[in-house]
Short mmCIF file of C-alpha atoms in Angstrom, two decimals:
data_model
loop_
_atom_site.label_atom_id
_atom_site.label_comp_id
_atom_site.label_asym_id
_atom_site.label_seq_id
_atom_site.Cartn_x
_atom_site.Cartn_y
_atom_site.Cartn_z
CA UNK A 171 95.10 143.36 100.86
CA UNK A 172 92.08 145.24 99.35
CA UNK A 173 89.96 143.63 96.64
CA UNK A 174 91.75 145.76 93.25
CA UNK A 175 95.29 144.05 95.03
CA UNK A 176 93.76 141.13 95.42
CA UNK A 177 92.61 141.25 91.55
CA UNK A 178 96.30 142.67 90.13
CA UNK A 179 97.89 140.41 92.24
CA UNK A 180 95.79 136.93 90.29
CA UNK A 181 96.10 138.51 86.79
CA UNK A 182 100.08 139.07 87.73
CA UNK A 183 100.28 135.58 89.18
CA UNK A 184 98.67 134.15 85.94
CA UNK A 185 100.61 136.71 83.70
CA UNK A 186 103.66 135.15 85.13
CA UNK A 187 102.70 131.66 84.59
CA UNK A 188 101.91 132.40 81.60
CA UNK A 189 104.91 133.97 80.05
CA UNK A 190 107.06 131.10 82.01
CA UNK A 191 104.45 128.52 79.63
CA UNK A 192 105.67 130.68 76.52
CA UNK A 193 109.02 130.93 77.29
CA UNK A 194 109.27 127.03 77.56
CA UNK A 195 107.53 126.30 74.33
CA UNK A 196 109.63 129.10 72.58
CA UNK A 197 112.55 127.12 73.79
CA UNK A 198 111.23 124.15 72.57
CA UNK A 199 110.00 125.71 68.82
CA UNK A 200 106.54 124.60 69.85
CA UNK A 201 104.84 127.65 67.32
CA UNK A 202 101.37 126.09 67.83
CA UNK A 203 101.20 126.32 71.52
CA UNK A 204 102.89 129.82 71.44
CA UNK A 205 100.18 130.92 69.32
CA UNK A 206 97.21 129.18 71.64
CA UNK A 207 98.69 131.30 74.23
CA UNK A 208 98.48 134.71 72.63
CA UNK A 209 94.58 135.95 73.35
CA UNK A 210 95.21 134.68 77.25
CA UNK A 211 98.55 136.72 77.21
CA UNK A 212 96.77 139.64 75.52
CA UNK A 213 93.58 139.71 77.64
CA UNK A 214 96.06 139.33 81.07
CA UNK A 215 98.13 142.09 79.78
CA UNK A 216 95.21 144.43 79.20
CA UNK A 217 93.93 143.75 82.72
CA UNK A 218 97.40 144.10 84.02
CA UNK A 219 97.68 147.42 82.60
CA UNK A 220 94.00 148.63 83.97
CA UNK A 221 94.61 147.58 87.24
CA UNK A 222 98.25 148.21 87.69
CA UNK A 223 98.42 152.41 87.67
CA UNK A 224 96.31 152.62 90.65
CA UNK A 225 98.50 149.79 92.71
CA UNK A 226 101.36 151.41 91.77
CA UNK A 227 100.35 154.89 92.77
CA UNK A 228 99.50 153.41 96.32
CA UNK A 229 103.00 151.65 96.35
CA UNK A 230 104.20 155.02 95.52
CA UNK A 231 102.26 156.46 98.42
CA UNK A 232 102.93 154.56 101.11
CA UNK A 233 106.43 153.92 100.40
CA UNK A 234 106.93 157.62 100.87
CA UNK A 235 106.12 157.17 104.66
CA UNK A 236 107.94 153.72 104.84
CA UNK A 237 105.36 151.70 104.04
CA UNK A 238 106.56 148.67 101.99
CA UNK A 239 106.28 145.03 103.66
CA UNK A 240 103.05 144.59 101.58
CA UNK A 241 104.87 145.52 98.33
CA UNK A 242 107.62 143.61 98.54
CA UNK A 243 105.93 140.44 97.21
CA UNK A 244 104.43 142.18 94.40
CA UNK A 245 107.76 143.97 93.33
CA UNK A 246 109.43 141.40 92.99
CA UNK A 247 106.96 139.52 91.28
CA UNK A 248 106.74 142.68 88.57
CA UNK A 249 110.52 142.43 88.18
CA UNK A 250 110.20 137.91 87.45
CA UNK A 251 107.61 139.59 84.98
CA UNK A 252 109.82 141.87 83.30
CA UNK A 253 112.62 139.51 83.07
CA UNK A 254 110.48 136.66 81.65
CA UNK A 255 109.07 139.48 78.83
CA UNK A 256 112.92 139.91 77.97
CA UNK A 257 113.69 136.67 77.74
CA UNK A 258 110.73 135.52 75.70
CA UNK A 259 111.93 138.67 73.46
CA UNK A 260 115.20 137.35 72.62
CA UNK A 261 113.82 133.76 72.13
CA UNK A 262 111.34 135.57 69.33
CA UNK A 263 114.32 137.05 67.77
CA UNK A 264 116.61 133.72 67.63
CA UNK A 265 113.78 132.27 66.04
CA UNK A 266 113.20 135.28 63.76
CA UNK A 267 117.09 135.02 62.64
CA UNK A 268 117.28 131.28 62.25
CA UNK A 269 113.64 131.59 59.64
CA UNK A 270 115.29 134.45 58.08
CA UNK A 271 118.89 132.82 57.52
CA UNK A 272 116.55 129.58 56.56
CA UNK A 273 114.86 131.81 54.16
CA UNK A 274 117.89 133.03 52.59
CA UNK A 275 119.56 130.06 52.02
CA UNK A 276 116.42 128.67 50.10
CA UNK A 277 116.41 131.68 47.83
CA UNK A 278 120.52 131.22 47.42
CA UNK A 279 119.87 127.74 46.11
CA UNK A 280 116.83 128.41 43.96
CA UNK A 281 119.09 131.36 42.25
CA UNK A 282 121.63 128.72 42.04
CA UNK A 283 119.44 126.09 40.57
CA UNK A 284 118.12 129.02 38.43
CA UNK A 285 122.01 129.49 36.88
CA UNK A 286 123.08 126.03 36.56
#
């Protein structure tokens, strides 16, 4: 594994721990610890995407002569990554529906309050 690997592959590691750290305070409706977490997330994702086109090209490469033991790690680590994003995603948008239906239901009882 050549140094840039050996780069993509910590910030991917970390990236994953990472979004596995969000995804557990998102389930617990810990909002201050999700938000701690945002400028590591960002500044891991930025890396990840720098580093990332040229490791993919040369998965791209030497898969087309049947190169792929070394890859297989990292694939499959990209796909936990991508799962973990979508799951964090949905968790966001619970939590955006249940504010939103909390919202509403304050406003209905103020304009209730309002008529009385």
């Amino acid at each position: 594994m050549g140094n840039g690997e050996a780069r993509f592959q910590g910030v991917l590691d970390t990236l994953i721990t990472v979004m596995r750290m969000e995804n557990r305070f998102l389930e617990w409706r810990d909002t201050e610890s999700v938000s701690r977490l945002q400028p590591l997330k960002k500044g891991l994702a930025d890396e990840y995407e720098t580093l990332s086109p040229p490791i993919l090209d040369d998965m791209k490469s030497r898969a087309a002569v049947g190169d792929v033991e070394d890859f297989k790690v990292l694939l499959e680590q990209m796909q936990d990554l991508r799962q973990l994003t979508r799951r964090n995603i949905h968790l966001l948008n619970e939590r955006k529906v249940a504010c939103a239906e909390r919202v509403e239901a304050l406003l209905d009882a103020a304009a209730q309050r309002g008529h009385a």
